[in-house]
Coordinates of C-alpha atoms and ligand atoms in Angstrom, one line a residue:
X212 CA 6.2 -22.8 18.2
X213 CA 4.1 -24.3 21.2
X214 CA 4.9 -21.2 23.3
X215 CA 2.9 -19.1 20.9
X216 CA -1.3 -19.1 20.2
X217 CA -2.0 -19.2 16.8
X218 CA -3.8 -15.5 17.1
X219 CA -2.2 -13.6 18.3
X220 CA -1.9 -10.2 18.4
X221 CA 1.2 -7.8 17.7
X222 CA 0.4 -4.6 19.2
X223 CA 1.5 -1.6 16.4
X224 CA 3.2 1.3 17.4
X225 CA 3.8 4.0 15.5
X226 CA 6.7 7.1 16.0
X227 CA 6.2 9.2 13.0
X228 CA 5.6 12.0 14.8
X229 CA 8.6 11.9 17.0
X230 CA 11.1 9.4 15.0
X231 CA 9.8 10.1 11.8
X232 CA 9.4 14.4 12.1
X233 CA 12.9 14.4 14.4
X234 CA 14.5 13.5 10.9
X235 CA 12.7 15.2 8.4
X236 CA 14.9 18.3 8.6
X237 CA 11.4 20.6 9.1
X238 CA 9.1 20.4 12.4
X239 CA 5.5 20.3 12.1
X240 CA 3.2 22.7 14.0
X241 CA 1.2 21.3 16.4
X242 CA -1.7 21.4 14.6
X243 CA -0.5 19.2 11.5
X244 CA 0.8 16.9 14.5
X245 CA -3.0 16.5 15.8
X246 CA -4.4 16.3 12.1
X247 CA -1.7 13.2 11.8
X248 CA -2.7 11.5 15.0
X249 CA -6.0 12.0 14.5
X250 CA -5.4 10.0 10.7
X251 CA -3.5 7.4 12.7
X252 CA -6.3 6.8 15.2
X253 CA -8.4 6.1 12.3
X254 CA -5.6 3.7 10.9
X255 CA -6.3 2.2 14.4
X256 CA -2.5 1.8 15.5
X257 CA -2.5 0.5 18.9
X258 CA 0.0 3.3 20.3
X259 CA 0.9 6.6 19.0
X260 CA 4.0 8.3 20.6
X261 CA 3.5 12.1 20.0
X262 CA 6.5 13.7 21.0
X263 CA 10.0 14.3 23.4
X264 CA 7.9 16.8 25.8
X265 CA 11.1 17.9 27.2
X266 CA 12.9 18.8 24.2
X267 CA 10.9 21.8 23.7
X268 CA 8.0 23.9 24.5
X269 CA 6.4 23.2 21.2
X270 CA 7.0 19.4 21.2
X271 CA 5.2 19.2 24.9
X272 CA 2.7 21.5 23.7
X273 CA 1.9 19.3 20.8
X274 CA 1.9 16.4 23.1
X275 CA -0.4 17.7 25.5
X276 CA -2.9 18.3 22.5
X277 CA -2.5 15.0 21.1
X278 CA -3.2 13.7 24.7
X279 CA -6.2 15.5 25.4
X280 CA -8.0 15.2 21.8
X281 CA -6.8 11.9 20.3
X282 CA -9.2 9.0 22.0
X283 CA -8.8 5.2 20.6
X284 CA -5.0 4.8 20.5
X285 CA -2.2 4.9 24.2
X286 CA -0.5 8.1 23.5
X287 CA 3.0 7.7 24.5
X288 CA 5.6 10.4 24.9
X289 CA 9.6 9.8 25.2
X290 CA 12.1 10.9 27.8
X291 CA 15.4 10.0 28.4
X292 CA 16.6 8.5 32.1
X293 CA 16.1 11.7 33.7
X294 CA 13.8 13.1 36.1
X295 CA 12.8 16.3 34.8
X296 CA 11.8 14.6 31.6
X297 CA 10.0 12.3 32.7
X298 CA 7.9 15.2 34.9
X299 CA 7.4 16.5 31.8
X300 CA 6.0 13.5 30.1
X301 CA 3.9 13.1 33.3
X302 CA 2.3 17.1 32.8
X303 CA 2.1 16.3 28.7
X304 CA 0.3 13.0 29.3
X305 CA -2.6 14.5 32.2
X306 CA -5.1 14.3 30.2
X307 CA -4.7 11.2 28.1
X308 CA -7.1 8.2 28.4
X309 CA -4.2 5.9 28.1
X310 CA -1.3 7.4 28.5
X311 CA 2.5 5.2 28.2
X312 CA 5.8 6.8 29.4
X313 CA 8.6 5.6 27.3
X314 CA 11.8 6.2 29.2
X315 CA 15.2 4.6 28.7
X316 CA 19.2 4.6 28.6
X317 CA 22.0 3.1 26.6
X318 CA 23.1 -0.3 26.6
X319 CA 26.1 -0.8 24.4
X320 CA 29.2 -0.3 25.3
X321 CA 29.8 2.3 22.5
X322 CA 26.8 4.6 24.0
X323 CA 28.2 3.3 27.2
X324 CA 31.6 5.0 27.2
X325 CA 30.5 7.7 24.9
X326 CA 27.6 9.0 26.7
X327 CA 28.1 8.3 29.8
X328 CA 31.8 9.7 29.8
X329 CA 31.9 11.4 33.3
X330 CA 33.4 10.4 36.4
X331 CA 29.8 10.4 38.1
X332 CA 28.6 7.7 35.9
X333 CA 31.3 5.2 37.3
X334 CA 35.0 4.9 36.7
X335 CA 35.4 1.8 34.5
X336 CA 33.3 0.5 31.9
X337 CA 31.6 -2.2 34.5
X338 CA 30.9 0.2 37.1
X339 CA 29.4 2.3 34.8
X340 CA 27.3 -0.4 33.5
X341 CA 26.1 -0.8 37.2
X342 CA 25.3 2.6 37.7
X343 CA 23.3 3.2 34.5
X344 CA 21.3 0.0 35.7
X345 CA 20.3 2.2 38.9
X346 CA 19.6 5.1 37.0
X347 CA 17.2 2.7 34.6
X348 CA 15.4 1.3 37.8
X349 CA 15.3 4.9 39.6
X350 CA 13.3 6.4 35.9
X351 CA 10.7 3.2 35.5
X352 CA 9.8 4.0 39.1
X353 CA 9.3 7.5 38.5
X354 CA 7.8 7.2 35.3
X355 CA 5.6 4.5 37.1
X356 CA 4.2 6.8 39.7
X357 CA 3.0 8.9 36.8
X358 CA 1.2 6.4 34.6
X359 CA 0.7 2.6 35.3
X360 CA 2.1 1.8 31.3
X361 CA 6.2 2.4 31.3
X362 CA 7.6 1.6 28.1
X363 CA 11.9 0.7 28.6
X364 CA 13.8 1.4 25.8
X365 CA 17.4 -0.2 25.6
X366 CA 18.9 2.2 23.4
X367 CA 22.0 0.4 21.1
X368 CA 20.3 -2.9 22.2
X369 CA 21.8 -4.4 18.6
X370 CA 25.1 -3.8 19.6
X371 CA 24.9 -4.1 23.0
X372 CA 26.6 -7.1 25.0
X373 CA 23.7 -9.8 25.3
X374 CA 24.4 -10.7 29.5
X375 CA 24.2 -6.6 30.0
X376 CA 20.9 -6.1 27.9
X377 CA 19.3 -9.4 30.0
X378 CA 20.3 -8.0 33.5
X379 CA 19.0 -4.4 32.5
X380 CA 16.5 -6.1 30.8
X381 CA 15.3 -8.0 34.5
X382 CA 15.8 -5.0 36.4
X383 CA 13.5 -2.6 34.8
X384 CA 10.6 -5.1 34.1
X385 CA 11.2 -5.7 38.4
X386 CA 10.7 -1.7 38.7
X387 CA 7.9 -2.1 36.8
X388 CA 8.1 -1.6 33.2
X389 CA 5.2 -3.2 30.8
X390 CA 7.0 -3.0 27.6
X391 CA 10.7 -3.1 27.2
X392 CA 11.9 -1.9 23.8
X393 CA 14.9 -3.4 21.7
X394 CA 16.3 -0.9 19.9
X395 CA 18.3 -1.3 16.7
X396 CA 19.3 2.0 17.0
X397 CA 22.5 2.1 14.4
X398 CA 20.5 -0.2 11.9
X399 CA 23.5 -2.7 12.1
X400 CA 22.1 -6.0 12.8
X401 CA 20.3 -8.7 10.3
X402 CA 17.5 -10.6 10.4
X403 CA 18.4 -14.1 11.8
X404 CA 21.1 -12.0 14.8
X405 CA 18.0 -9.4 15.5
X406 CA 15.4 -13.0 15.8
X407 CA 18.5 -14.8 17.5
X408 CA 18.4 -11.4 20.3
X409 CA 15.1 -11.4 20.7
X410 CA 14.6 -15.3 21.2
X411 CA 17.8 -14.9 23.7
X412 CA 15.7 -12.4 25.9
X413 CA 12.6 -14.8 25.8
X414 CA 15.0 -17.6 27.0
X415 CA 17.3 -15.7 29.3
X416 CA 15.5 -13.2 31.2
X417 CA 13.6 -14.5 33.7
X418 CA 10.5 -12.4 34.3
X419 CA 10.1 -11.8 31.0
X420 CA 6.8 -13.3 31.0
X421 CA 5.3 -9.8 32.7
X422 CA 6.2 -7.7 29.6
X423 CA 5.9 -7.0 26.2
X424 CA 9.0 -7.5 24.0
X425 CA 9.2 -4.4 21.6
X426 CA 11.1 -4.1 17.9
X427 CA 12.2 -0.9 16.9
X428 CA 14.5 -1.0 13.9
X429 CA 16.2 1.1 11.4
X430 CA 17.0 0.9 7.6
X431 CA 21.1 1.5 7.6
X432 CA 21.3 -1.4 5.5
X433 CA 18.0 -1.5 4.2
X434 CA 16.5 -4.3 6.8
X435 CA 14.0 -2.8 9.3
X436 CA 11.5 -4.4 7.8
X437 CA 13.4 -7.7 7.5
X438 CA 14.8 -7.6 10.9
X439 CA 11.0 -6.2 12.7
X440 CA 9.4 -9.1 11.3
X441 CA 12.7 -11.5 12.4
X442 CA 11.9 -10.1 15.9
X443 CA 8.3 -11.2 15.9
X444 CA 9.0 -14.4 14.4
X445 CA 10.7 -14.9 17.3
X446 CA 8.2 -13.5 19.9
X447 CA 8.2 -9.8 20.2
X448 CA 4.6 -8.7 20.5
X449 CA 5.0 -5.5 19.3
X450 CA 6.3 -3.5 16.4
X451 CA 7.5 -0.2 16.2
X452 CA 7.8 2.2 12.9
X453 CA 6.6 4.9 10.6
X454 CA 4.7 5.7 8.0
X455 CA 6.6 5.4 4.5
X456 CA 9.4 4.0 6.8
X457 CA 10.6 8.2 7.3
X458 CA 13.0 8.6 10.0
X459 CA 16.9 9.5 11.4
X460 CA 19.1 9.0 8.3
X461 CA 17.5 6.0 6.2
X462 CA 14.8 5.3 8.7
X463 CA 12.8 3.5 10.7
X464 CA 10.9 0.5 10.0
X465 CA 8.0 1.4 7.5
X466 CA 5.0 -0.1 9.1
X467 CA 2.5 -0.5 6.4
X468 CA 5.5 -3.0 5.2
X469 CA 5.0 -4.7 8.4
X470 CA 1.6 -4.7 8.5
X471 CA 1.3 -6.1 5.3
X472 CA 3.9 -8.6 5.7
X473 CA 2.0 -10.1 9.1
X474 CA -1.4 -9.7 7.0
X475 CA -0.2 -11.2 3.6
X476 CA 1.8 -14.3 5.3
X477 CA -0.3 -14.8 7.9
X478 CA 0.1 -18.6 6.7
X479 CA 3.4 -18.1 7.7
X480 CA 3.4 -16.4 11.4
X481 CA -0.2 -17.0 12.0
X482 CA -0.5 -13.6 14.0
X483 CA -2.6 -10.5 13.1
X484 CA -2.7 -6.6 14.2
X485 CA -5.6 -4.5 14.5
X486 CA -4.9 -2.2 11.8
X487 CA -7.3 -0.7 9.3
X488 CA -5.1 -1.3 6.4
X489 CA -7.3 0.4 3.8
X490 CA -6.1 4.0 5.9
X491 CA -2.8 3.3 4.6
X492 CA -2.4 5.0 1.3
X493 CA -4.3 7.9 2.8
X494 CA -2.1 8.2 5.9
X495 CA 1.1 7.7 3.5
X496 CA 0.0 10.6 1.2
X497 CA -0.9 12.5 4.3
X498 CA 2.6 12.0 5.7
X499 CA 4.1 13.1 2.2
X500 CA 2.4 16.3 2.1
X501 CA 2.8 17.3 5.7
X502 CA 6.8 16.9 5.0
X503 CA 7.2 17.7 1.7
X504 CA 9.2 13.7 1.3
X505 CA 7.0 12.3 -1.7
X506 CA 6.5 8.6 -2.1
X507 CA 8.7 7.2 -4.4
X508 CA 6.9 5.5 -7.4
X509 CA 8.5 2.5 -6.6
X510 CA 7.9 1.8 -2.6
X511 CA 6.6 -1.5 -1.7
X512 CA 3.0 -1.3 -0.5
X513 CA 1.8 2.5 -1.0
X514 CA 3.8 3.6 -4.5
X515 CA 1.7 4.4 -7.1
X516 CA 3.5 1.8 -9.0
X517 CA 3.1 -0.8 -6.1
X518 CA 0.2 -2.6 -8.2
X519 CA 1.0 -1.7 -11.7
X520 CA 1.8 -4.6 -14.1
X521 CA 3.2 -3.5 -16.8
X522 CA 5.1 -6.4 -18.9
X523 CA 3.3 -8.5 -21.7
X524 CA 3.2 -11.9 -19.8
X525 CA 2.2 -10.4 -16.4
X526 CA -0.5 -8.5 -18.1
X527 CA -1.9 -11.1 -19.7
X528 CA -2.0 -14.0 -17.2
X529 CA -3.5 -11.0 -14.3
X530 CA -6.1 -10.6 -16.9
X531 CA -6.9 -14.2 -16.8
X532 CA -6.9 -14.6 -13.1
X533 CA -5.6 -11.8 -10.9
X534 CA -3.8 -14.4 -8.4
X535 CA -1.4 -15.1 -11.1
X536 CA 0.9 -12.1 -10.0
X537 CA -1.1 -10.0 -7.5
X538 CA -0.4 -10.6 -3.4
X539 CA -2.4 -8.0 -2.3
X540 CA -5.4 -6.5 -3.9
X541 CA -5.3 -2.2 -3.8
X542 CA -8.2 -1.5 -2.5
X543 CA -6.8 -3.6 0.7
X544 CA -4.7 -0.5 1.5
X545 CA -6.9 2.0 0.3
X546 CA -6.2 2.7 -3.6
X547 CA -9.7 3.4 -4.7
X548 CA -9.4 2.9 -8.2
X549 CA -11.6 5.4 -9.7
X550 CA -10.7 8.8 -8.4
X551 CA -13.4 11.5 -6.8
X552 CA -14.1 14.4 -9.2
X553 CA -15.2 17.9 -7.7
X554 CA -16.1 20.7 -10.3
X555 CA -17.2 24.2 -10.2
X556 CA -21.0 23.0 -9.2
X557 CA -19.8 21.2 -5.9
X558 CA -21.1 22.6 -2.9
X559 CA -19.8 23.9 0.2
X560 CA -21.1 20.9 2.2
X561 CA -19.7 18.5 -0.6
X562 CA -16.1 20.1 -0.4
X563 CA -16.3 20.0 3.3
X564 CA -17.3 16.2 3.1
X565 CA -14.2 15.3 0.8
X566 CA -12.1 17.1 3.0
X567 CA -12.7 15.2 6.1
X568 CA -12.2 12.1 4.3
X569 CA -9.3 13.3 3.7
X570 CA -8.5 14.1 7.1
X571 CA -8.6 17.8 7.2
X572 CA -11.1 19.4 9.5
X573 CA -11.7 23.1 9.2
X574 CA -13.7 25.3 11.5
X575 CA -16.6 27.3 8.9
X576 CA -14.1 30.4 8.5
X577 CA -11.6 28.4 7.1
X578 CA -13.9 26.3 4.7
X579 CA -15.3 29.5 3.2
X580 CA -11.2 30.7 2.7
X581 CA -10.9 26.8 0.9
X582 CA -14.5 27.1 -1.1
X583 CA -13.4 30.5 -2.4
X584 CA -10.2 28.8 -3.5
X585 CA -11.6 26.0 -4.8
X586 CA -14.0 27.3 -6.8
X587 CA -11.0 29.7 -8.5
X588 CA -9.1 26.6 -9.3
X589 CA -12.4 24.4 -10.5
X590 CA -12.8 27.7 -13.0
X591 CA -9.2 26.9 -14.2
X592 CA -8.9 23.1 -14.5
X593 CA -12.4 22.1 -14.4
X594 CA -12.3 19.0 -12.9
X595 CA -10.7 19.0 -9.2
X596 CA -9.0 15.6 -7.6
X597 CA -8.1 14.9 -4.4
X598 CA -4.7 15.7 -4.6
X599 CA -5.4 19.0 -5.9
X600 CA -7.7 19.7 -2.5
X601 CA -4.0 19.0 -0.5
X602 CA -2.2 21.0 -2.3
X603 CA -4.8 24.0 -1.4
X604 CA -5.2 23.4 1.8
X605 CA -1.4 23.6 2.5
X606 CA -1.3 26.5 -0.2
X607 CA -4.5 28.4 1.9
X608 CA -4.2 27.3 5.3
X609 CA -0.6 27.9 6.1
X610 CA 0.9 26.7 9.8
X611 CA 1.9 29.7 11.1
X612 CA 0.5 33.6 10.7
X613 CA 2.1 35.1 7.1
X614 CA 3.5 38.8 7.8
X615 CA 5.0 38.6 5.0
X616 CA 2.2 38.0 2.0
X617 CA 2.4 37.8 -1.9
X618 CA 0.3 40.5 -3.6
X619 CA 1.7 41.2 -7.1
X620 CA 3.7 39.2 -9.0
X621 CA 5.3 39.6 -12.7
X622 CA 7.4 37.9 -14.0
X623 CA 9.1 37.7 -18.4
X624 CA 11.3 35.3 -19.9
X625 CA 12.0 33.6 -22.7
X626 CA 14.7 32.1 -25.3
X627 CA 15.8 35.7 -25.7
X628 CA 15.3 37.5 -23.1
X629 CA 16.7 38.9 -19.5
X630 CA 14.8 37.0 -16.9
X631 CA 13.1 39.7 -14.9
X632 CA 11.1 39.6 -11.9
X633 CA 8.6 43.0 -10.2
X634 CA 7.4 41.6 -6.7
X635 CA 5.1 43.4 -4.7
X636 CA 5.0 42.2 -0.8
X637 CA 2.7 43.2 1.8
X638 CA 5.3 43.3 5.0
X639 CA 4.0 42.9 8.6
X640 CA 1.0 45.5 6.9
X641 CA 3.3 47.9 4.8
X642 CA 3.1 47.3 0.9
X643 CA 6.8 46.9 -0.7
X644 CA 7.7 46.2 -4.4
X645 CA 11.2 46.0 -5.9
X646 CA 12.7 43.7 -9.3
X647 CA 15.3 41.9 -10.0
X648 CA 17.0 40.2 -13.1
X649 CA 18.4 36.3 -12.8
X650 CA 19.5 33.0 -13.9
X651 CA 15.8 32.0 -14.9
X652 CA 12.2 33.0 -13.8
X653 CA 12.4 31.8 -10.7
X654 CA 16.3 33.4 -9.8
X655 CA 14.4 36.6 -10.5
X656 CA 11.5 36.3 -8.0
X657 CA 14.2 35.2 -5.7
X658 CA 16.5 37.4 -5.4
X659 CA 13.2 39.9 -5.7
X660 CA 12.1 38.8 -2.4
X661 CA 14.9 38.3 -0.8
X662 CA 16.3 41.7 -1.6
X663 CA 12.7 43.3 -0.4
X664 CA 12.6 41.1 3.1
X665 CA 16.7 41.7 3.3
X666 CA 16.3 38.0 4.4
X667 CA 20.4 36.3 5.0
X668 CA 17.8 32.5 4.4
X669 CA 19.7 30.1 2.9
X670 CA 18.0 28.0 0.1
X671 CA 18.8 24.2 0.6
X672 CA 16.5 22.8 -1.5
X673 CA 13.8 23.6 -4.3
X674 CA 11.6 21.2 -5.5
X675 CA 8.5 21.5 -8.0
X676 CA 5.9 18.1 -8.8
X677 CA 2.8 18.7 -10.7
X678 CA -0.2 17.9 -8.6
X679 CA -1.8 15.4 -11.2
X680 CA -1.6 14.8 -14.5
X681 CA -1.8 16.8 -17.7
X682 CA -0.3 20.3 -18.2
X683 CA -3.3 22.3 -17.2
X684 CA -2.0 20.5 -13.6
X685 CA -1.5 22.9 -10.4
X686 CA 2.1 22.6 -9.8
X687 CA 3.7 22.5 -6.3
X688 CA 6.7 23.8 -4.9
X689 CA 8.8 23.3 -1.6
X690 CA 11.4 24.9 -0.7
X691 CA 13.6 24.2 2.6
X692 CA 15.5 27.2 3.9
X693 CA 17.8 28.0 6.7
X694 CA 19.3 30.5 8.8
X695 CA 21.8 29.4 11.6
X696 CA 20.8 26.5 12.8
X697 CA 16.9 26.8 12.1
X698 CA 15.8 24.7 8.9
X699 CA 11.8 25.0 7.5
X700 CA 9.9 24.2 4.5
X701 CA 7.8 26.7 3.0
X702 CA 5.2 25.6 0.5
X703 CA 3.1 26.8 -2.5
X704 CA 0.5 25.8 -4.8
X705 CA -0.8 27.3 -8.5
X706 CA -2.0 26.5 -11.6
X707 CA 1.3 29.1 -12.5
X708 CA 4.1 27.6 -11.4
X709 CA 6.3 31.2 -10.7
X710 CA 3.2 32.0 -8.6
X711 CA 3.5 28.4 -6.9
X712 CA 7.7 29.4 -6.2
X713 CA 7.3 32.9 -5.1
X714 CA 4.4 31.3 -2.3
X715 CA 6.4 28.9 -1.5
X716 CA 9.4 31.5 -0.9
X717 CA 7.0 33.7 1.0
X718 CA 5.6 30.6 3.1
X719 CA 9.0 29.3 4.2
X720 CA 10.3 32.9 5.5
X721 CA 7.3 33.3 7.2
X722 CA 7.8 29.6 9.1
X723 CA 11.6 31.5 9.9
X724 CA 10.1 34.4 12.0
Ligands
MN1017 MN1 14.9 5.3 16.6

């Protein structure tokens, strides 16, 4: 392709925390939000887009944060075609070094007719079409007097008449947007229609020279990654996703897919990105944790199984020569191999150093609450891994303030007997205790707590991994619970699994206050 220079860049853009989170079924506090950011900074993504500032206090809160602390990346934040959002954006974004509005409207007829139903948007499907062109133009002004980077987003581009997109497409970049965005919001298209869309906008609309084409796919039928890298084959310059691909219903792109794809077949597009791919398995585990949605053993590029080789042959010819059936080496995405060991003899300074690696930054009260911890759990299981550190620091350093707290805890069961549970909670200060019988162990506590707290939480969904290996492990539990339309995950980690589910319990009805 003579149109395109062997090196060049695709700039990386990553929606985690406002894709990704909007879909996870739990929000984030705003201070997991900034420890993320602050992971992907180091990952060295070219564009981070924090938030939807007008969808909530919190959200704009968490932007405004990111904003003012992040420094490497363009912090973007979302709004849709309307004015007081994109204020909003404008008041979120103040303080940010390089700050990128990313404002847009639907382009399909579907969102079209659908969204864009009243009488005030136009009377028939083409003069609606003309009058959601003026409100594009009128919000890439606005956003434009607010920050000189204006991201378009063409929402339903995949489905979207072609002629429409390219004359929406030539009116924003003339108002004055830098990137415009090509949404395959429904995850309906494939690979060689999304390459064939994008190619068509490189050939049809004519300014297109003074922006950035955008991808930003999602996995309905299992082919962001497939159609992202279709798009840039075909001349979009940057790629939008999230980390281990988490977003609305099956989705978005997973970038470190992407990445890796550009990086591993660079023979093949001859383009690069100016990630720091050895963050990834850190970032992926980070993303995990933060939203209780484990890593299946099995994902391309960060699994844990990603590099195993496991039958006879392979084994044998990747003993001879490792290129026989290995693409990508792990420690190019940041499997280290040997695994950090902390023990009852490691120092404060030495647990405060593996924390930071591992992205978590504590101010000195909170690293004595962690050492204390630690040192309980190194007397337990003697040798303490990486993982295990998470797991306390979610377990120890919860979100949000705990009214509600776990002091006593007993629980009996067995092949033969009655599961019974005596809880004893301290409650906004006051001390409470009550049992229960049920199902199993757990039941018990349950229906312990619940009766003490009168709590009307709904329990969607209980799930319990063992940190690491072995059964002298510290097992973890997450629960997601709900009451109305309010969903959270409450989290807890011990070496005693009941413990681990009552904490957890605990943790989640204190994120429902
Ligand atoms: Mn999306």
């Amino acid at each position: 392709d003579a149109g395109m220079k062997a090196t060049a860049k695709i700039a990386v853009f990553d929606t985690t925390l406002r894709d990704g989170e909007q879909a996870a079924g739990t929000r984030l506090g705003s201070r997991d939000k900034i420890r993320l950011a602050r992971q992907l900074a180091r990952l060295k993504v070219d564009i981070i887009e924090a938030g939807f500032p007008a969808s909530s206090p919190d959200d704009f809160d968490a932007v405004r944060k990111i904003a003012q602390e992040i420094k490497g990346p363009t912090i973007c934040a979302l709004s849709r075609a309307v004015a007081a959002d994109i204020e909003s954006c404008g008041k979120a974004l103040a303080k940010a070094a390089r700050p990128r509005i990313h404002t847009g409207i639907g382009v399909s007829d579907i969102h079209i007719m659908g969204k864009f139903r009243d009488e005030r948007y136009g009377k028939t499907l083409e003069g609606k079409k003309a009058k959601l062109v003026a409100l594009a133009v009128d919000a890439v002004k606005r956003a434009r007097n607010c920050v000189g980077d204006v991201q378009f987003y063409a929402e339903d581009a995949g489905r979207a008449a072609p002629l429409y997109l390219f004359e929406m497409l030539e009116a924003v970049i003339d108002a004055g947007a830098t990137v415009v965005n090509i949404p395959d919001t429904t995850g309906y298209t494939v690979p060689e229609q999304y390459g064939e869309l994008i190619r068509g906008i490189r050939d049809n609309v004519p300014n297109i020279a003074r922006a950035t084409i955008s991808v930003h796919c999602h996995d309905d039928l299992g082919l962001a990654v497939a159609n992202s890298l279709a798009g840039i084959r075909n001349g979009a310059r940057q790629v939008e996703g999230t980390i281990n691909g988490i977003g609305e219903r099956a989705g978005n792109a997973a970038l470190e897919e992407i990445v890796m794809g550009i990086r591993t077949r660079a023979d093949y597009y001859g383009l690069s990105t100016g990630v720091e791919p050895r963050e990834f398995f850190r970032t992926s585990r980070m993303v995990a944790d933060m939203l209780g949605m484990p890593v299946p053993a099995n994902k391309a590029v960060v699994g844990l199984n990603a590099f195993a080789h496991s039958s006879g042959i392979h084994v044998d010819g990747f003993l001879k020569d490792r290129q026989t059936y290995e693409i990508m080496r792990p420690a190019d995405v940041g499997f280290t191999g040997s695994r950090v060991v902390l023990t009852a003899r490691t120092g404060r300074a030495g647990l405060r150093s593996r924390l930071e690696k591992l992205g978590y930054e504590l101010s000195k009260q909170e690293l004595d609450t962690m050492y204390q911890r630690f040192l309980a759990v190194a007397d337990k299981k003697q040798e303490v891994l990486d993982e295990d550190l998470v797991a306390l620091v979610h377990d120890e350093l919860p979100p949000v303030e705990q009214n509600l707290k776990l002091e006593y805890l007993h629980s009996y069961s067995g092949t033969t007997a009655i599961p019974t549970a005596t809880v004893r909670l301290l409650v906004n200060g006051k001390t409470k205790e009550g049992a229960s019988i049920g199902d199993g162990p757990v039941d018990a506590v349950y229906k312990a707590i619940a009766k003490l707290t009168a709590t009307h939480a709904k329990l969607l969904r209980y799930d319990i991994r063992a940190v690491t290996e072995g059964t002298e492990a510290m097992g973890e539990v997450t629960v997601h619970l709900e009451i109305g339309n309010r969903r959270v995950m409450g989290r807890g980690a011990s070496t005693d699994i009941i413990e681990a589910s009552a904490k957890a319990y605990v943790d989640g009805l204190n994120r429902l206050v």
